[in-house]
Amino acid sequence: MSRPVDAWLEALLERDPNRIEPGVERCRRITRDLVGDRPAACVITVAGTNGKGSSVMMASAICRAAGYRVGSYTSPHLIDVRERFLIDGEMVDADALVRAFERIEGHPDSDALTYFEWLTVAAFLVFAEAGVDVWVLEVGLGGRLDAVNALDADLALITAIGLDHQDWLGEGREAIGVEKAGILRAGQPAVYVDPDPVDSVAQSAARLGADMLSLGTDFSVSADCPNPDEVEQPVFGLVRGTRVTCLPRPALAGRHQWNNAAGVVVLLQHPGSPLAIPDEAVRQGLETVRLAGRLERFVDRGRTVIFDVAHNVEAARTLAEALEAKPAGRRLAVFSALDDKPIESVVQVLADCFDAWWIAPLAEPRAAGIGRIESALAKAGVDRVNREADLSGAYNAALAEASEIDEIVVFGSFHVVGPLRARLDTRDNAGH
């Protein structure tokens, strides 16, 4: 009798989901045995530090609008592991995921796979079985040695690069850029969309002979658009040489999403792309794209609540920019983080955005100690800090103090947003 998905996950979690063993050979060997040398689909790989999930979802939505069947793979998940595996925007059937797990288990080398590698190979199997036209795959860590890079992508996207996972990827953005550029291949159409680009990505592309287009050099975005009547909702301009295309601002909140959208569109419409993506599909995809946990707005018991998974300095700056418009009342923070994140720098960036903070430890092996979080807030000059025993207590306390004109922002990690967002009935509360 087949085990359900939850039972499989329990077994996989015993492998330690925090275990990292960089290298693609394990995945490449098992993928080749179970899927073949190359899938029949167009493979799009997305690496970077910030904007990967948003870019995967925008690329998927645009490709669906163009008439393709699309499988998308992202990580981590907020609530249900099947969030990582979407086909045409919907979570995969549990039975399909179980079949993939069973096939992996039957391979003689499956015991060598880490938790993330197991899930990555499962994504390949699920998408191959479904026969989708396009696979859009988010790199989990780095690029060069990430499990997703076991497949040679037809199209590659590198988003903004920041300081994260430095123990594995190296010190400094230039070193990290080399790792991210590991998804590039000779002759491959690629796009690098970073408002503060590092030289190492362009150098890697040149050395490999990748056909890479870059933000600021080959294309740009503008708030001005010569023909705004082309699109009903607010627009931005995608500038490619002398051509300016008016596009709807993405349904994902934040000015930074214009760059992410531009990178996706330039990649999908790259002269070397095997896909046919008309402008109308681009517009439709940007208008309909959805992604949980990114500046996502809800109403809970009459109080506005914003969820954002920001957990590094660049993402914190993006969140701070999005919070520049003040609410009618106060803005309250519910925050925690993992110990390997730059908590002090994140808190410093966001200290002035909030009138009060509620903090609690995460129920995770890698959780930061509550003392470290308190110390970071004190050093940032925050004097209104409320310490609770757990996340639920922190959220409930903030909600109890908030008035109807206040705003609560829940952020710091997927492990913060996931459990608290799951408490809300999103069908009744969602609003943007």
PDB file of C-alpha atoms in Angstrom, residues 160-347:
ATOM      1  CA  ALA A 160      19.658  40.375  -8.180  1.00  0.00           C
ATOM      2  CA  ILE A 161      22.630  39.065  -6.188  1.00  0.00           C
ATOM      3  CA  GLY A 162      22.993  39.765  -2.485  1.00  0.00           C
ATOM      4  CA  LEU A 163      24.881  38.462   0.523  1.00  0.00           C
ATOM      5  CA  ASP A 164      23.375  35.165   1.602  1.00  0.00           C
ATOM      6  CA  HIS A 165      24.668  31.653   2.326  1.00  0.00           C
ATOM      7  CA  GLN A 166      28.218  33.029   2.390  1.00  0.00           C
ATOM      8  CA  ASP A 167      29.535  29.954   4.194  1.00  0.00           C
ATOM      9  CA  TRP A 168      28.736  27.979   1.038  1.00  0.00           C
ATOM     10  CA  LEU A 169      28.974  30.547  -1.759  1.00  0.00           C
ATOM     11  CA  GLY A 170      31.945  32.653  -0.714  1.00  0.00           C
ATOM     12  CA  GLU A 171      32.537  36.093   0.740  1.00  0.00           C
ATOM     13  CA  GLY A 172      31.318  39.061  -1.251  1.00  0.00           C
ATOM     14  CA  ARG A 173      28.915  39.510  -4.138  1.00  0.00           C
ATOM     15  CA  GLU A 174      31.560  38.882  -6.807  1.00  0.00           C
ATOM     16  CA  ALA A 175      32.289  35.408  -5.433  1.00  0.00           C
ATOM     17  CA  ILE A 176      28.585  34.681  -5.080  1.00  0.00           C
ATOM     18  CA  GLY A 177      28.067  35.852  -8.667  1.00  0.00           C
ATOM     19  CA  VAL A 178      30.448  33.179  -9.918  1.00  0.00           C
ATOM     20  CA  GLU A 179      28.341  30.515  -8.215  1.00  0.00           C
ATOM     21  CA  LYS A 180      25.066  31.923  -9.569  1.00  0.00           C
ATOM     22  CA  ALA A 181      26.552  32.073 -13.072  1.00  0.00           C
ATOM     23  CA  GLY A 182      27.121  28.330 -12.858  1.00  0.00           C
ATOM     24  CA  ILE A 183      23.702  27.845 -14.486  1.00  0.00           C
ATOM     25  CA  LEU A 184      24.975  29.418 -17.730  1.00  0.00           C
ATOM     26  CA  ARG A 185      25.908  27.293 -20.741  1.00  0.00           C
ATOM     27  CA  ALA A 186      27.672  27.938 -24.045  1.00  0.00           C
ATOM     28  CA  GLY A 187      25.341  29.477 -26.637  1.00  0.00           C
ATOM     29  CA  GLN A 188      22.474  29.618 -24.167  1.00  0.00           C
ATOM     30  CA  PRO A 189      20.092  32.610 -24.186  1.00  0.00           C
ATOM     31  CA  ALA A 190      20.344  34.215 -20.748  1.00  0.00           C
ATOM     32  CA  VAL A 191      19.414  37.375 -18.844  1.00  0.00           C
ATOM     33  CA  TYR A 192      21.011  39.024 -15.810  1.00  0.00           C
ATOM     34  CA  VAL A 193      18.629  41.430 -14.054  1.00  0.00           C
ATOM     35  CA  ASP A 194      20.428  43.213 -11.230  1.00  0.00           C
ATOM     36  CA  PRO A 195      20.255  46.977 -10.586  1.00  0.00           C
ATOM     37  CA  ASP A 196      23.752  46.737  -9.058  1.00  0.00           C
ATOM     38  CA  PRO A 197      25.444  44.115 -11.260  1.00  0.00           C
ATOM     39  CA  VAL A 198      28.621  42.292 -10.320  1.00  0.00           C
ATOM     40  CA  ASP A 199      31.343  41.882 -12.920  1.00  0.00           C
ATOM     41  CA  SER A 200      31.769  38.163 -12.289  1.00  0.00           C
ATOM     42  CA  VAL A 201      28.448  37.274 -13.920  1.00  0.00           C
ATOM     43  CA  ALA A 202      29.266  39.059 -17.195  1.00  0.00           C
ATOM     44  CA  GLN A 203      32.776  37.625 -17.131  1.00  0.00           C
ATOM     45  CA  SER A 204      31.419  34.106 -16.658  1.00  0.00           C
ATOM     46  CA  ALA A 205      28.955  34.586 -19.515  1.00  0.00           C
ATOM     47  CA  ALA A 206      31.718  35.838 -21.815  1.00  0.00           C
ATOM     48  CA  ARG A 207      34.040  32.977 -20.898  1.00  0.00           C
ATOM     49  CA  LEU A 208      31.330  30.377 -21.557  1.00  0.00           C
ATOM     50  CA  GLY A 209      29.931  32.049 -24.654  1.00  0.00           C
ATOM     51  CA  ALA A 210      26.428  32.433 -23.219  1.00  0.00           C
ATOM     52  CA  ASP A 211      24.197  34.861 -25.137  1.00  0.00           C
ATOM     53  CA  MET A 212      23.407  37.042 -22.114  1.00  0.00           C
ATOM     54  CA  LEU A 213      21.458  40.309 -21.993  1.00  0.00           C
ATOM     55  CA  SER A 214      21.798  42.534 -18.913  1.00  0.00           C
ATOM     56  CA  LEU A 215      19.675  45.142 -17.156  1.00  0.00           C
ATOM     57  CA  GLY A 216      21.174  48.589 -17.624  1.00  0.00           C
ATOM     58  CA  THR A 217      23.183  47.556 -20.673  1.00  0.00           C
ATOM     59  CA  ASP A 218      20.770  45.817 -23.035  1.00  0.00           C
ATOM     60  CA  PHE A 219      17.436  46.831 -21.526  1.00  0.00           C
ATOM     61  CA  SER A 220      15.987  49.026 -18.784  1.00  0.00           C
ATOM     62  CA  VAL A 221      12.705  49.970 -17.131  1.00  0.00           C
ATOM     63  CA  SER A 222      11.005  53.329 -16.939  1.00  0.00           C
ATOM     64  CA  ALA A 223       8.037  54.812 -15.137  1.00  0.00           C
ATOM     65  CA  ASP A 224       7.281  56.736 -18.313  1.00  0.00           C
ATOM     66  CA  CYS A 225       5.508  55.043 -21.178  1.00  0.00           C
ATOM     67  CA  PRO A 226       4.662  56.725 -24.483  1.00  0.00           C
ATOM     68  CA  ASN A 227       1.442  54.791 -25.070  1.00  0.00           C
ATOM     69  CA  PRO A 228      -0.118  54.122 -21.637  1.00  0.00           C
ATOM     70  CA  ASP A 229      -3.555  53.600 -23.237  1.00  0.00           C
ATOM     71  CA  GLU A 230      -2.300  50.225 -24.515  1.00  0.00           C
ATOM     72  CA  VAL A 231      -2.807  48.814 -21.019  1.00  0.00           C
ATOM     73  CA  GLU A 232      -5.781  49.465 -18.737  1.00  0.00           C
ATOM     74  CA  GLN A 233      -3.972  49.295 -15.370  1.00  0.00           C
ATOM     75  CA  PRO A 234      -0.904  51.331 -14.258  1.00  0.00           C
ATOM     76  CA  VAL A 235       2.059  50.660 -16.503  1.00  0.00           C
ATOM     77  CA  PHE A 236       5.827  50.716 -16.726  1.00  0.00           C
ATOM     78  CA  GLY A 237       8.004  50.902 -19.800  1.00  0.00           C
ATOM     79  CA  LEU A 238      10.343  48.124 -20.910  1.00  0.00           C
ATOM     80  CA  VAL A 239      13.088  49.802 -22.950  1.00  0.00           C
ATOM     81  CA  ARG A 240      15.016  47.687 -25.468  1.00  0.00           C
ATOM     82  CA  GLY A 241      17.148  49.943 -27.638  1.00  0.00           C
ATOM     83  CA  THR A 242      14.767  52.388 -29.340  1.00  0.00           C
ATOM     84  CA  ARG A 243      11.719  50.218 -28.627  1.00  0.00           C
ATOM     85  CA  VAL A 244       9.598  50.963 -25.555  1.00  0.00           C
ATOM     86  CA  THR A 245       6.879  48.457 -24.640  1.00  0.00           C
ATOM     87  CA  CYS A 246       4.137  49.560 -22.242  1.00  0.00           C
ATOM     88  CA  LEU A 247       3.439  46.728 -19.823  1.00  0.00           C
ATOM     89  CA  PRO A 248       1.091  46.423 -16.855  1.00  0.00           C
ATOM     90  CA  ARG A 249       2.778  46.715 -13.500  1.00  0.00           C
ATOM     91  CA  PRO A 250       2.936  43.155 -12.144  1.00  0.00           C
ATOM     92  CA  ALA A 251       0.175  41.997  -9.839  1.00  0.00           C
ATOM     93  CA  LEU A 252       2.960  41.338  -7.297  1.00  0.00           C
ATOM     94  CA  ALA A 253       3.408  44.429  -5.107  1.00  0.00           C
ATOM     95  CA  GLY A 254       6.554  46.545  -5.051  1.00  0.00           C
ATOM     96  CA  ARG A 255       8.565  48.741  -7.409  1.00  0.00           C
ATOM     97  CA  HIS A 256      11.323  46.106  -7.485  1.00  0.00           C
ATOM     98  CA  GLN A 257       8.973  43.779  -9.351  1.00  0.00           C
ATOM     99  CA  TRP A 258       9.311  45.971 -12.445  1.00  0.00           C
ATOM    100  CA  ASN A 259      12.927  44.837 -12.796  1.00  0.00           C
ATOM    101  CA  ASN A 260      11.969  41.212 -12.180  1.00  0.00           C
ATOM    102  CA  ALA A 261       9.209  41.452 -14.782  1.00  0.00           C
ATOM    103  CA  ALA A 262      11.522  43.100 -17.298  1.00  0.00           C
ATOM    104  CA  GLY A 263      14.104  40.350 -16.902  1.00  0.00           C
ATOM    105  CA  VAL A 264      11.520  37.638 -17.402  1.00  0.00           C
ATOM    106  CA  VAL A 265      10.050  39.284 -20.496  1.00  0.00           C
ATOM    107  CA  VAL A 266      13.452  39.902 -22.082  1.00  0.00           C
ATOM    108  CA  LEU A 267      14.388  36.266 -21.463  1.00  0.00           C
ATOM    109  CA  LEU A 268      11.170  34.802 -22.842  1.00  0.00           C
ATOM    110  CA  GLN A 269      11.383  37.076 -25.890  1.00  0.00           C
ATOM    111  CA  HIS A 270      15.143  36.628 -26.326  1.00  0.00           C
ATOM    112  CA  PRO A 271      16.012  36.186 -30.033  1.00  0.00           C
ATOM    113  CA  GLY A 272      17.436  32.768 -29.195  1.00  0.00           C
ATOM    114  CA  SER A 273      14.462  31.549 -27.165  1.00  0.00           C
ATOM    115  CA  PRO A 274      12.647  28.453 -28.467  1.00  0.00           C
ATOM    116  CA  LEU A 275       9.365  29.864 -27.131  1.00  0.00           C
ATOM    117  CA  ALA A 276       6.886  32.087 -28.982  1.00  0.00           C
ATOM    118  CA  ILE A 277       5.725  34.733 -26.484  1.00  0.00           C
ATOM    119  CA  PRO A 278       3.594  37.579 -27.901  1.00  0.00           C
ATOM    120  CA  ASP A 279       3.207  40.878 -26.049  1.00  0.00           C
ATOM    121  CA  GLU A 280      -0.427  40.093 -25.258  1.00  0.00           C
ATOM    122  CA  ALA A 281       0.629  36.963 -23.351  1.00  0.00           C
ATOM    123  CA  VAL A 282       3.140  39.080 -21.441  1.00  0.00           C
ATOM    124  CA  ARG A 283       0.419  41.519 -20.431  1.00  0.00           C
ATOM    125  CA  GLN A 284      -1.990  38.811 -19.400  1.00  0.00           C
ATOM    126  CA  GLY A 285       0.656  36.959 -17.399  1.00  0.00           C
ATOM    127  CA  LEU A 286       1.807  40.040 -15.499  1.00  0.00           C
ATOM    128  CA  GLU A 287      -1.774  40.981 -14.677  1.00  0.00           C
ATOM    129  CA  THR A 288      -2.636  37.551 -13.269  1.00  0.00           C
ATOM    130  CA  VAL A 289       0.574  36.371 -11.561  1.00  0.00           C
ATOM    131  CA  ARG A 290       0.313  35.364  -7.897  1.00  0.00           C
ATOM    132  CA  LEU A 291       2.939  34.410  -5.298  1.00  0.00           C
ATOM    133  CA  ALA A 292       2.303  33.805  -1.611  1.00  0.00           C
ATOM    134  CA  GLY A 293       4.357  35.577   1.028  1.00  0.00           C
ATOM    135  CA  ARG A 294       5.685  38.522  -0.973  1.00  0.00           C
ATOM    136  CA  LEU A 295       4.170  41.791   0.238  1.00  0.00           C
ATOM    137  CA  GLU A 296       0.934  39.841   0.499  1.00  0.00           C
ATOM    138  CA  ARG A 297      -1.889  41.780   2.112  1.00  0.00           C
ATOM    139  CA  PHE A 298      -4.763  40.372   4.187  1.00  0.00           C
ATOM    140  CA  VAL A 299      -7.371  41.532   6.646  1.00  0.00           C
ATOM    141  CA  ASP A 300      -7.600  39.630   9.934  1.00  0.00           C
ATOM    142  CA  ARG A 301     -10.388  40.610  12.311  1.00  0.00           C
ATOM    143  CA  GLY A 302     -10.535  44.060  10.771  1.00  0.00           C
ATOM    144  CA  ARG A 303      -6.764  44.618  10.943  1.00  0.00           C
ATOM    145  CA  THR A 304      -4.501  44.932   7.911  1.00  0.00           C
ATOM    146  CA  VAL A 305      -1.737  42.299   7.911  1.00  0.00           C
ATOM    147  CA  ILE A 306       1.139  42.137   5.413  1.00  0.00           C
ATOM    148  CA  PHE A 307       3.231  38.982   4.984  1.00  0.00           C
ATOM    149  CA  ASP A 308       6.718  39.106   3.496  1.00  0.00           C
ATOM    150  CA  VAL A 309       9.481  36.498   3.645  1.00  0.00           C
ATOM    151  CA  ALA A 310      12.315  39.086   3.599  1.00  0.00           C
ATOM    152  CA  HIS A 311      15.320  37.552   5.367  1.00  0.00           C
ATOM    153  CA  ASN A 312      18.432  39.244   3.978  1.00  0.00           C
ATOM    154  CA  VAL A 313      19.643  42.812   3.648  1.00  0.00           C
ATOM    155  CA  GLU A 314      18.574  43.361   0.039  1.00  0.00           C
ATOM    156  CA  ALA A 315      15.106  41.976   0.687  1.00  0.00           C
ATOM    157  CA  ALA A 316      14.884  44.137   3.823  1.00  0.00           C
ATOM    158  CA  ARG A 317      15.673  47.231   1.751  1.00  0.00           C
ATOM    159  CA  THR A 318      12.985  46.248  -0.723  1.00  0.00           C
ATOM    160  CA  LEU A 319      10.502  45.803   2.105  1.00  0.00           C
ATOM    161  CA  ALA A 320      11.478  49.169   3.615  1.00  0.00           C
ATOM    162  CA  GLU A 321      10.934  50.843   0.237  1.00  0.00           C
ATOM    163  CA  ALA A 322       7.507  49.233  -0.043  1.00  0.00           C
ATOM    164  CA  LEU A 323       6.621  50.506   3.442  1.00  0.00           C
ATOM    165  CA  GLU A 324       7.505  54.134   2.724  1.00  0.00           C
ATOM    166  CA  ALA A 325       3.825  55.097   2.481  1.00  0.00           C
ATOM    167  CA  LYS A 326       2.712  55.417   6.103  1.00  0.00           C
ATOM    168  CA  PRO A 327      -0.565  53.867   7.317  1.00  0.00           C
ATOM    169  CA  ALA A 328      -3.192  56.046   8.960  1.00  0.00           C
ATOM    170  CA  GLY A 329      -2.187  54.603  12.333  1.00  0.00           C
ATOM    171  CA  ARG A 330       0.856  52.711  13.579  1.00  0.00           C
ATOM    172  CA  ARG A 331       2.862  49.965  11.930  1.00  0.00           C
ATOM    173  CA  LEU A 332       3.659  46.913  14.079  1.00  0.00           C
ATOM    174  CA  ALA A 333       6.246  44.211  13.367  1.00  0.00           C
ATOM    175  CA  VAL A 334       6.035  40.487  14.071  1.00  0.00           C
ATOM    176  CA  PHE A 335       9.530  39.126  13.510  1.00  0.00           C
ATOM    177  CA  SER A 336      11.862  36.194  13.954  1.00  0.00           C
ATOM    178  CA  ALA A 337      14.693  34.667  11.936  1.00  0.00           C
ATOM    179  CA  LEU A 338      17.084  31.785  11.436  1.00  0.00           C
ATOM    180  CA  ASP A 339      20.475  32.031  13.056  1.00  0.00           C
ATOM    181  CA  ASP A 340      22.416  31.944   9.782  1.00  0.00           C
ATOM    182  CA  LYS A 341      20.749  35.133   8.541  1.00  0.00           C
ATOM    183  CA  PRO A 342      22.191  38.675   8.904  1.00  0.00           C
ATOM    184  CA  ILE A 343      19.707  39.629  11.617  1.00  0.00           C
ATOM    185  CA  GLU A 344      21.590  42.716  12.782  1.00  0.00           C
ATOM    186  CA  SER A 345      21.753  44.202   9.293  1.00  0.00           C
ATOM    187  CA  VAL A 346      18.119  43.336   8.488  1.00  0.00           C
ATOM    188  CA  VAL A 347      16.906  44.956  11.704  1.00  0.00           C
TER     189      VAL A 347
END
